[in-house]
mmCIF file of C-alpha atoms in Angstrom:
data_model
loop_
_atom_site.group_PDB
_atom_site.id
_atom_site.type_symbol
_atom_site.label_atom_id
_atom_site.label_comp_id
_atom_site.label_asym_id
_atom_site.label_seq_id
_atom_site.Cartn_x
_atom_site.Cartn_y
_atom_site.Cartn_z
ATOM 1 C CA MET A 23 -18.472 -18.276 10.162
ATOM 2 C CA SER A 24 -17.149 -19.321 6.973
ATOM 3 C CA THR A 25 -14.936 -22.222 7.286
ATOM 4 C CA GLN A 26 -12.918 -21.729 4.191
ATOM 5 C CA PRO A 27 -9.295 -22.399 4.472
ATOM 6 C CA SER A 28 -6.949 -19.318 4.745
ATOM 7 C CA PRO A 29 -5.995 -18.446 1.113
ATOM 8 C CA ILE A 30 -2.572 -17.779 -0.189
ATOM 9 C CA LEU A 31 -3.241 -14.023 -1.541
ATOM 10 C CA ILE A 32 -1.332 -13.660 -5.278
ATOM 11 C CA THR A 33 -1.029 -9.981 -5.999
ATOM 12 C CA GLY A 34 -0.846 -9.321 -9.704
ATOM 13 C CA ALA A 35 -2.674 -12.517 -10.562
ATOM 14 C CA ALA A 36 -3.684 -11.536 -13.681
ATOM 15 C CA GLY A 37 -0.142 -11.009 -15.090
ATOM 16 C CA PHE A 38 2.029 -13.401 -16.430
ATOM 17 C CA ILE A 39 3.721 -14.747 -13.452
ATOM 18 C CA GLY A 40 0.728 -14.178 -11.369
ATOM 19 C CA ALA A 41 -1.657 -16.228 -13.107
ATOM 20 C CA ALA A 42 0.944 -19.400 -13.697
ATOM 21 C CA VAL A 43 1.555 -19.247 -9.989
ATOM 22 C CA ALA A 44 -2.182 -19.293 -9.408
ATOM 23 C CA GLU A 45 -2.514 -21.934 -11.864
ATOM 24 C CA ALA A 46 0.260 -24.194 -10.214
ATOM 25 C CA LEU A 47 -1.257 -23.535 -6.657
ATOM 26 C CA LEU A 48 -5.054 -24.517 -7.791
ATOM 27 C CA LEU A 49 -4.187 -27.564 -9.272
ATOM 28 C CA ARG A 50 -2.488 -28.675 -6.118
ATOM 29 C CA GLY A 51 -5.414 -28.217 -3.994
ATOM 30 C CA GLU A 52 -4.710 -24.697 -2.545
ATOM 31 C CA THR A 53 -7.091 -21.848 -1.958
ATOM 32 C CA VAL A 54 -5.882 -18.577 -3.684
ATOM 33 C CA LEU A 55 -7.088 -15.239 -3.671
ATOM 34 C CA GLY A 56 -5.974 -12.965 -6.517
ATOM 35 C CA ILE A 57 -5.855 -9.128 -7.036
ATOM 36 C CA ASP A 58 -5.009 -7.108 -9.857
ATOM 37 C CA ASN A 59 -6.005 -3.637 -10.938
ATOM 38 C CA LEU A 60 -6.184 -4.936 -14.586
ATOM 39 C CA ASN A 61 -4.378 -1.279 -15.758
ATOM 40 C CA SER A 62 -3.674 -0.543 -19.528
ATOM 41 C CA TYR A 63 0.183 -0.690 -19.272
ATOM 42 C CA TYR A 64 -1.034 -3.701 -21.952
ATOM 43 C CA ALA A 65 -4.195 -5.140 -23.119
ATOM 44 C CA PRO A 66 -6.472 -5.762 -20.321
ATOM 45 C CA SER A 67 -7.806 -8.321 -22.560
ATOM 46 C CA LEU A 68 -5.014 -10.322 -22.183
ATOM 47 C CA LYS A 69 -5.176 -10.437 -18.790
ATOM 48 C CA ARG A 70 -8.959 -11.210 -18.510
ATOM 49 C CA ALA A 71 -8.218 -14.270 -20.676
ATOM 50 C CA ARG A 72 -5.724 -15.352 -18.527
ATOM 51 C CA LEU A 73 -8.290 -15.235 -15.148
ATOM 52 C CA GLU A 74 -10.920 -16.849 -17.734
ATOM 53 C CA ARG A 75 -8.588 -19.761 -17.508
ATOM 54 C CA LEU A 76 -8.009 -19.875 -13.908
ATOM 55 C CA GLY A 77 -11.719 -19.905 -13.305
ATOM 56 C CA GLN A 78 -11.950 -23.221 -15.789
ATOM 57 C CA ILE A 79 -9.498 -25.224 -13.198
ATOM 58 C CA PRO A 80 -11.609 -27.745 -11.616
ATOM 59 C CA GLY A 81 -12.635 -26.789 -7.941
ATOM 60 C CA ALA A 82 -11.568 -23.436 -8.865
ATOM 61 C CA ALA A 83 -15.146 -22.105 -8.073
ATOM 62 C CA GLN A 84 -15.041 -23.236 -4.769
ATOM 63 C CA ARG A 85 -11.396 -22.271 -4.261
ATOM 64 C CA PHE A 86 -10.454 -19.346 -6.326
ATOM 65 C CA ALA A 87 -11.327 -15.675 -5.878
ATOM 66 C CA PHE A 88 -10.697 -12.362 -7.597
ATOM 67 C CA ALA A 89 -11.036 -8.878 -6.652
ATOM 68 C CA GLN A 90 -9.843 -5.788 -8.600
ATOM 69 C CA LEU A 91 -8.355 -3.681 -6.463
ATOM 70 C CA ASP A 92 -5.035 -1.368 -6.927
ATOM 71 C CA LEU A 93 -2.003 -1.338 -3.888
ATOM 72 C CA GLU A 94 -2.143 2.375 -4.022
ATOM 73 C CA ASP A 95 -5.183 2.096 -2.350
ATOM 74 C CA GLY A 96 -4.299 1.287 1.077
ATOM 75 C CA PRO A 97 -7.633 1.183 3.109
ATOM 76 C CA ALA A 98 -8.696 -1.019 0.434
ATOM 77 C CA LEU A 99 -6.030 -3.596 0.897
ATOM 78 C CA ALA A 100 -6.095 -3.472 4.513
ATOM 79 C CA GLU A 101 -9.700 -4.360 4.597
ATOM 80 C CA LEU A 102 -9.080 -7.096 2.221
ATOM 81 C CA PHE A 103 -6.534 -8.873 4.475
ATOM 82 C CA SER A 104 -8.586 -8.406 7.510
ATOM 83 C CA LEU A 105 -11.356 -10.027 5.619
ATOM 84 C CA ARG A 106 -9.522 -12.593 4.234
ATOM 85 C CA ARG A 107 -6.914 -13.680 6.397
ATOM 86 C CA PRO A 108 -4.244 -14.699 3.970
ATOM 87 C CA ARG A 109 -1.582 -17.096 5.308
ATOM 88 C CA ALA A 110 0.705 -16.419 3.014
ATOM 89 C CA VAL A 111 1.349 -14.100 0.361
ATOM 90 C CA VAL A 112 3.423 -13.924 -3.246
ATOM 91 C CA HIS A 113 3.604 -10.387 -4.457
ATOM 92 C CA LEU A 114 4.227 -10.177 -8.042
ATOM 93 C CA ALA A 115 2.170 -6.753 -8.834
ATOM 94 C CA ALA A 116 4.600 -4.303 -9.987
ATOM 95 C CA GLN A 117 4.457 -1.268 -12.823
ATOM 96 C CA ALA A 118 6.790 -3.450 -15.030
ATOM 97 C CA GLY A 119 9.114 -2.175 -18.102
ATOM 98 C CA VAL A 120 12.435 -0.600 -17.799
ATOM 99 C CA ARG A 121 11.996 1.728 -20.510
ATOM 100 C CA TYR A 122 8.745 2.972 -19.559
ATOM 101 C CA SER A 123 10.366 4.024 -16.338
ATOM 102 C CA ILE A 124 11.867 6.582 -17.943
ATOM 103 C CA GLU A 125 8.814 8.192 -19.445
ATOM 104 C CA ASN A 126 6.787 7.569 -16.407
ATOM 105 C CA PRO A 127 8.646 7.495 -13.513
ATOM 106 C CA ALA A 128 5.778 8.423 -11.006
ATOM 107 C CA ALA A 129 4.199 5.322 -12.264
ATOM 108 C CA TYR A 130 6.655 2.762 -10.641
ATOM 109 C CA ILE A 131 7.006 5.173 -7.737
ATOM 110 C CA GLN A 132 3.392 5.041 -6.469
ATOM 111 C CA CYS A 133 2.876 1.131 -7.766
ATOM 112 C CA ASN A 134 6.503 -0.432 -6.585
ATOM 113 C CA LEU A 135 7.132 1.978 -3.217
ATOM 114 C CA VAL A 136 3.960 2.969 -1.981
ATOM 115 C CA GLY A 137 2.246 0.024 -3.219
ATOM 116 C CA PHE A 138 4.733 -2.391 -1.603
ATOM 117 C CA GLY A 139 4.768 -0.946 1.348
ATOM 118 C CA HIS A 140 0.974 -1.510 1.971
ATOM 119 C CA VAL A 141 1.471 -4.968 0.972
ATOM 120 C CA ILE A 142 4.152 -5.634 3.716
ATOM 121 C CA GLU A 143 1.972 -3.530 6.253
ATOM 122 C CA GLY A 144 -0.728 -6.230 5.642
ATOM 123 C CA CYS A 145 1.437 -9.035 6.063
ATOM 124 C CA ARG A 146 3.235 -7.282 9.167
ATOM 125 C CA HIS A 147 -0.508 -7.084 10.888
ATOM 126 C CA HIS A 148 -2.023 -10.250 10.238
ATOM 127 C CA GLY A 149 1.089 -12.879 11.080
ATOM 128 C CA ILE A 150 1.455 -13.528 7.386
ATOM 129 C CA GLU A 151 3.864 -17.230 7.719
ATOM 130 C CA HIS A 152 5.722 -15.994 4.187
ATOM 131 C CA LEU A 153 5.942 -13.562 2.090
ATOM 132 C CA VAL A 154 7.452 -14.300 -1.569
ATOM 133 C CA TYR A 155 7.871 -11.250 -3.637
ATOM 134 C CA ALA A 156 9.127 -10.401 -7.146
ATOM 135 C CA SER A 157 12.403 -8.637 -7.470
ATOM 136 C CA SER A 158 14.003 -8.848 -10.701
ATOM 137 C CA SER A 159 18.017 -9.460 -12.524
ATOM 138 C CA SER A 160 17.816 -5.460 -13.120
ATOM 139 C CA VAL A 161 19.068 -4.877 -9.799
ATOM 140 C CA TYR A 162 22.495 -6.007 -10.723
ATOM 141 C CA GLY A 163 22.589 -2.616 -13.324
ATOM 142 C CA GLY A 164 26.011 -1.457 -14.324
ATOM 143 C CA ASN A 165 27.410 -4.781 -12.982
ATOM 144 C CA ARG A 166 29.850 -6.735 -15.701
ATOM 145 C CA ASN A 167 30.716 -9.452 -13.255
ATOM 146 C CA LEU A 168 29.135 -12.429 -14.629
ATOM 147 C CA PRO A 169 27.598 -14.406 -13.507
ATOM 148 C CA PHE A 170 25.578 -12.327 -11.273
ATOM 149 C CA SER A 171 25.616 -13.723 -7.654
ATOM 150 C CA GLU A 172 23.157 -12.602 -4.496
ATOM 151 C CA GLN A 173 26.852 -11.830 -2.652
ATOM 152 C CA GLN A 174 27.570 -9.368 -5.065
ATOM 153 C CA PRO A 175 26.507 -5.826 -4.331
ATOM 154 C CA VAL A 176 23.802 -4.027 -6.136
ATOM 155 C CA ASN A 177 24.627 -0.542 -5.717
ATOM 156 C CA HIS A 178 24.353 0.581 -9.218
ATOM 157 C CA PRO A 179 20.983 0.490 -10.978
ATOM 158 C CA VAL A 180 20.690 1.968 -14.301
ATOM 159 C CA SER A 181 17.166 2.596 -14.467
ATOM 160 C CA LEU A 182 14.482 3.787 -11.949
ATOM 161 C CA TYR A 183 12.653 0.275 -12.110
ATOM 162 C CA ALA A 184 15.675 -1.187 -11.097
ATOM 163 C CA ALA A 185 16.168 1.097 -8.402
ATOM 164 C CA THR A 186 12.404 0.062 -6.943
ATOM 165 C CA LYS A 187 13.267 -3.336 -7.311
ATOM 166 C CA LYS A 188 16.467 -3.232 -5.007
ATOM 167 C CA ALA A 189 14.153 -0.647 -2.742
ATOM 168 C CA ASN A 190 11.680 -3.444 -2.163
ATOM 169 C CA GLU A 191 14.406 -6.091 -1.095
ATOM 170 C CA LEU A 192 15.467 -3.336 1.459
ATOM 171 C CA MET A 193 11.795 -2.692 2.865
ATOM 172 C CA ALA A 194 11.310 -6.386 3.010
ATOM 173 C CA HIS A 195 14.358 -6.943 4.791
ATOM 174 C CA THR A 196 13.567 -4.247 7.288
ATOM 175 C CA TYR A 197 10.256 -5.794 8.122
ATOM 176 C CA SER A 198 11.781 -9.159 8.680
ATOM 177 C CA HIS A 199 14.541 -7.585 10.806
ATOM 178 C CA LEU A 200 11.783 -5.146 12.763
ATOM 179 C CA TYR A 201 8.520 -7.641 13.040
ATOM 180 C CA GLY A 202 10.008 -11.070 12.213
ATOM 181 C CA LEU A 203 8.169 -11.469 8.949
ATOM 182 C CA PRO A 204 9.848 -14.217 7.054
ATOM 183 C CA ALA A 205 10.469 -12.794 3.562
ATOM 184 C CA THR A 206 11.819 -14.296 0.022
ATOM 185 C CA GLY A 207 13.123 -11.981 -2.304
ATOM 186 C CA LEU A 208 13.291 -13.803 -6.097
ATOM 187 C CA ARG A 209 15.281 -11.953 -9.031
ATOM 188 C CA PHE A 210 13.932 -13.087 -12.020
ATOM 189 C CA PHE A 211 15.902 -13.429 -15.213
ATOM 190 C CA THR A 212 13.851 -12.627 -18.679
ATOM 191 C CA VAL A 213 11.026 -14.798 -18.150
ATOM 192 C CA TYR A 214 9.446 -15.892 -21.426
ATOM 193 C CA GLY A 215 6.497 -18.479 -22.229
ATOM 194 C CA PRO A 216 2.707 -19.133 -23.483
ATOM 195 C CA TRP A 217 0.649 -16.349 -21.954
ATOM 196 C CA GLY A 218 3.351 -13.728 -21.761
ATOM 197 C CA ARG A 219 3.689 -10.044 -21.522
ATOM 198 C CA PRO A 220 3.246 -8.371 -25.287
ATOM 199 C CA ASP A 221 5.475 -5.621 -23.924
ATOM 200 C CA MET A 222 8.624 -7.916 -23.697
ATOM 201 C CA ALA A 223 10.852 -9.119 -26.760
ATOM 202 C CA PRO A 224 10.147 -12.727 -27.255
ATOM 203 C CA MET A 225 6.317 -11.470 -28.036
ATOM 204 C CA LEU A 226 7.271 -8.534 -29.744
ATOM 205 C CA PHE A 227 9.432 -10.386 -31.798
ATOM 206 C CA ALA A 228 6.864 -13.351 -32.205
ATOM 207 C CA LYS A 229 4.104 -10.996 -33.292
ATOM 208 C CA ALA A 230 6.167 -8.894 -35.634
ATOM 209 C CA ILE A 231 7.911 -11.961 -37.771
ATOM 210 C CA LEU A 232 3.885 -13.835 -37.935
ATOM 211 C CA ALA A 233 2.944 -10.136 -39.513
ATOM 212 C CA GLY A 234 5.941 -9.528 -42.011
ATOM 213 C CA GLU A 235 7.032 -6.415 -40.241
ATOM 214 C CA PRO A 236 9.987 -5.516 -38.848
ATOM 215 C CA ILE A 237 11.628 -6.192 -35.730
ATOM 216 C CA ARG A 238 14.398 -3.669 -33.644
ATOM 217 C CA VAL A 239 17.134 -5.250 -32.340
ATOM 218 C CA PHE A 240 19.031 -3.023 -30.053
ATOM 219 C CA ASN A 241 22.723 -3.000 -29.267
ATOM 220 C CA GLN A 242 23.326 -4.199 -32.977
ATOM 221 C CA GLY A 243 22.048 -7.629 -31.710
ATOM 222 C CA GLN A 244 25.465 -7.683 -29.400
ATOM 223 C CA MET A 245 23.059 -8.513 -25.922
ATOM 224 C CA ARG A 246 23.124 -11.611 -24.081
ATOM 225 C CA ARG A 247 20.251 -12.694 -21.657
ATOM 226 C CA ASP A 248 19.573 -15.511 -19.152
ATOM 227 C CA PHE A 249 16.170 -16.394 -20.790
ATOM 228 C CA THR A 250 14.058 -18.538 -18.289
ATOM 229 C CA TYR A 251 10.960 -20.345 -19.324
ATOM 230 C CA ILE A 252 8.130 -19.686 -17.162
ATOM 231 C CA ASP A 253 7.303 -23.162 -15.757
ATOM 232 C CA ASP A 254 10.729 -23.441 -14.308
ATOM 233 C CA ILE A 255 9.908 -19.504 -12.964
ATOM 234 C CA VAL A 256 6.805 -21.355 -11.051
ATOM 235 C CA GLU A 257 8.486 -24.305 -9.946
ATOM 236 C CA GLY A 258 11.079 -22.444 -7.981
ATOM 237 C CA LEU A 259 9.003 -20.121 -6.469
ATOM 238 C CA VAL A 260 6.324 -22.333 -5.211
ATOM 239 C CA ARG A 261 8.958 -24.410 -3.752
ATOM 240 C CA CYS A 262 10.564 -20.899 -2.171
ATOM 241 C CA LEU A 263 7.084 -20.469 -0.917
ATOM 242 C CA ASP A 264 6.718 -23.901 0.681
ATOM 243 C CA LYS A 265 10.055 -23.388 2.633
ATOM 244 C CA PRO A 266 9.491 -20.146 4.766
ATOM 245 C CA ALA A 267 12.835 -17.885 5.013
ATOM 246 C CA THR A 268 14.987 -18.363 7.875
ATOM 247 C CA ALA A 269 17.681 -15.964 9.629
ATOM 248 C CA ASP A 270 20.960 -17.540 8.436
ATOM 249 C CA PRO A 271 22.930 -18.578 11.692
ATOM 250 C CA SER A 272 26.170 -18.163 10.065
ATOM 251 C CA PHE A 273 25.657 -14.106 9.290
ATOM 252 C CA ASP A 274 28.696 -12.481 9.917
ATOM 253 C CA PHE A 275 28.157 -8.605 10.774
ATOM 254 C CA LEU A 276 31.684 -7.768 10.331
ATOM 255 C CA GLN A 277 31.620 -9.506 7.078
ATOM 256 C CA PRO A 278 28.076 -8.864 6.021
ATOM 257 C CA ASN A 279 26.593 -11.299 3.499
ATOM 258 C CA PRO A 280 24.267 -9.528 0.792
ATOM 259 C CA ALA A 281 22.142 -12.554 -0.046
ATOM 260 C CA THR A 282 21.045 -13.458 3.474
ATOM 261 C CA ALA A 283 20.563 -12.051 6.747
ATOM 262 C CA ALA A 284 20.408 -12.038 10.895
ATOM 263 C CA ALA A 285 16.669 -11.788 10.089
ATOM 264 C CA PRO A 286 14.307 -14.177 8.332
ATOM 265 C CA HIS A 287 14.923 -12.897 4.823
ATOM 266 C CA ARG A 288 16.386 -14.621 1.713
ATOM 267 C CA LEU A 289 17.554 -13.365 -2.085
ATOM 268 C CA PHE A 290 17.589 -15.851 -4.609
ATOM 269 C CA ASN A 291 18.350 -15.686 -8.517
ATOM 270 C CA ILE A 292 16.033 -17.610 -10.476
ATOM 271 C CA GLY A 293 17.553 -17.776 -13.963
ATOM 272 C CA ASN A 294 18.121 -20.310 -16.736
ATOM 273 C CA ALA A 295 21.995 -20.066 -15.730
ATOM 274 C CA GLN A 296 22.394 -20.321 -19.535
ATOM 275 C CA PRO A 297 22.812 -17.064 -21.256
ATOM 276 C CA GLU A 298 22.023 -16.952 -24.982
ATOM 277 C CA GLU A 299 22.836 -14.268 -27.472
ATOM 278 C CA LEU A 300 20.094 -12.132 -28.754
ATOM 279 C CA LEU A 301 20.870 -13.083 -32.253
ATOM 280 C CA ARG A 302 20.743 -16.880 -31.462
ATOM 281 C CA PHE A 303 17.108 -16.361 -29.926
ATOM 282 C CA ILE A 304 16.003 -14.820 -32.844
ATOM 283 C CA THR A 305 16.813 -17.608 -34.923
ATOM 284 C CA LEU A 306 15.523 -19.815 -32.689
ATOM 285 C CA LEU A 307 12.340 -18.059 -32.779
ATOM 286 C CA GLU A 308 12.301 -17.730 -36.646
ATOM 287 C CA LYS A 309 12.537 -21.619 -36.608
ATOM 288 C CA ALA A 310 9.756 -22.493 -34.160
ATOM 289 C CA LEU A 311 7.846 -19.919 -35.986
ATOM 290 C CA GLY A 312 8.872 -21.148 -39.454
ATOM 291 C CA ARG A 313 9.221 -17.670 -40.864
ATOM 292 C CA GLU A 314 12.279 -15.307 -41.135
ATOM 293 C CA ALA A 315 12.763 -12.180 -39.335
ATOM 294 C CA ILE A 316 13.105 -8.916 -40.778
ATOM 295 C CA LYS A 317 15.864 -7.353 -38.586
ATOM 296 C CA THR A 318 16.503 -3.511 -37.947
ATOM 297 C CA PHE A 319 19.653 -2.944 -35.713
ATOM 298 C CA GLU A 320 19.531 0.065 -33.529
ATOM 299 C CA PRO A 321 21.639 1.416 -30.862
ATOM 300 C CA MET A 322 21.216 0.495 -27.290
ATOM 301 C CA GLN A 323 18.585 1.589 -25.182
ATOM 302 C CA PRO A 324 19.056 3.844 -22.200
ATOM 303 C CA GLY A 325 18.183 1.312 -18.883
ATOM 304 C CA ASP A 326 19.365 -1.556 -20.949
ATOM 305 C CA VAL A 327 22.274 -3.581 -19.660
ATOM 306 C CA VAL A 328 24.157 -5.688 -22.507
ATOM 307 C CA ALA A 329 24.302 -9.192 -20.150
ATOM 308 C CA THR A 330 22.419 -10.831 -17.876
ATOM 309 C CA ALA A 331 23.570 -14.432 -16.452
ATOM 310 C CA ALA A 332 22.383 -16.163 -13.221
ATOM 311 C CA ASP A 333 24.412 -18.021 -10.690
ATOM 312 C CA THR A 334 21.627 -20.323 -9.420
ATOM 313 C CA SER A 335 23.727 -22.251 -6.999
ATOM 314 C CA ALA A 336 22.238 -20.590 -3.864
ATOM 315 C CA LEU A 337 18.651 -21.137 -5.080
ATOM 316 C CA GLU A 338 19.523 -24.945 -5.896
ATOM 317 C CA ALA A 339 21.035 -25.292 -2.266
ATOM 318 C CA TRP A 340 18.080 -23.882 -0.766
ATOM 319 C CA VAL A 341 15.163 -25.855 -2.818
ATOM 320 C CA GLY A 342 16.885 -28.177 -4.781
ATOM 321 C CA PHE A 343 16.127 -26.906 -7.703
ATOM 322 C CA ARG A 344 17.412 -24.917 -10.879
ATOM 323 C CA PRO A 345 15.481 -23.901 -13.905
ATOM 324 C CA SER A 346 16.837 -26.402 -16.950
ATOM 325 C CA THR A 347 14.647 -26.121 -19.744
ATOM 326 C CA PRO A 348 16.333 -25.551 -22.878
ATOM 327 C CA LEU A 349 15.780 -22.596 -24.913
ATOM 328 C CA GLU A 350 15.170 -24.776 -27.832
ATOM 329 C CA GLN A 351 12.058 -26.589 -26.237
ATOM 330 C CA GLY A 352 10.668 -23.244 -24.607
ATOM 331 C CA LEU A 353 10.117 -21.335 -28.078
ATOM 332 C CA GLU A 354 8.601 -24.260 -29.506
ATOM 333 C CA ARG A 355 5.948 -24.357 -26.762
ATOM 334 C CA PHE A 356 5.767 -20.399 -26.636
ATOM 335 C CA ALA A 357 5.629 -20.237 -30.518
ATOM 336 C CA ALA A 358 2.668 -23.061 -30.722
ATOM 337 C CA TRP A 359 0.517 -20.457 -28.287
ATOM 338 C CA VAL A 360 1.467 -17.266 -30.521
ATOM 339 C CA ARG A 361 0.451 -18.586 -33.676
ATOM 340 C CA ASP A 362 -3.217 -19.752 -31.958
ATOM 341 C CA TYR A 363 -3.474 -16.554 -29.687
ATOM 342 C CA PRO A 364 -6.316 -14.343 -31.193
ATOM 343 C CA PHE A 365 -4.181 -11.198 -30.545
ATOM 344 C CA PRO A 366 -6.315 -7.748 -31.769
#
C-alpha cells in the first residue's frame, strides 16, 4: 500500500496561473497532482515548457505528478479522484478568453460548465478539505460602479465567458450548501507576468513591440485595468487555500450578502486595487522593453468592458494579504522574461 501523501490537485496545471501555483506549493514541500488537456487554444509548447520547469524543482520527481486529462471526460476524472485521493483541489482549468467566447461558445459550455460540474462532483464524493476555484473580474460585466466589491450583484455579464464564471460561483455555492463542501471563489483581475498567456494583451503587446509590428489598442486606448502581478495572485490564492471557507455566522437571509453565505462558501476579489490607464501600461512596457510601440487605435470590442478596479478589503481581512506589486516593477520582470523566451 502506497504511503505517498495525499496530493493537492491542480486543474489547468500547465496554464499560466496553474503552473505558478504548482511551483509555489512544490517549493514549500507539498505533493502536487497536476492535470491539463494541453489543448491548442494557444501554443502547447509553452504549456509543456511550464511543466518542464516544474519537473526541475528539487524533490519534484517524488512530489509532482502530471496527467493529461480533459475535464469533460467525467469517468476519467472520477477515476483519478478515486485512485489519487487528493485532499484539496485548486481548480484553474477553463476555456479562457472573452473574445473567443463570442466565436466558439460551445467550448465554454463544455469546459467551464460541464467540466466544472465533474470537478465539484469529484470533490463531493471524496471528502475534499477545500476547493479553491478561479472566477473572474469579468463577472461584474456592465457594472460601472468602481471599485468592484463582492457585495455588488453580478447580474449583467457581457460575455459568455463571464456568464460561465458566474455559473461556477452559483454551482459551488450550491454544493457548499447541499454537501458541506468548503469552497472559495477568487475573482482574478487582469493577471500578467513571466510565463503568461500569449493571447492576453501584455504578451501580444510585448511580442509585437519587439518585432517592430503594430499593436491593436481598443476603444482608442480609453480603457482602465487592474493589472495584477502573478506572484501576488499566487500568494493570495495559497493563503486562501490554507484557510478553508466557513459559513458566515452573521449571514442575514433578509438582507443576503452576495460575498458570503450561510454555507461554507466565500468569494474574493484578487486584484492590485490600482487600476491603470491602458496607454500608461503601454508606456511603461515600452520603457521596460527599450522600444517604442507602433499603435493602431481601434473601436471597443464586443464583450469588453471599459474599466475594472478591485476592492480587495475582504481578501485582506480574510487572509491578511493584498496584492501590491507596482506595475513598473512587474513589467520590468515581465519584459526581462519576454526578451529571453524563445517564441516560435
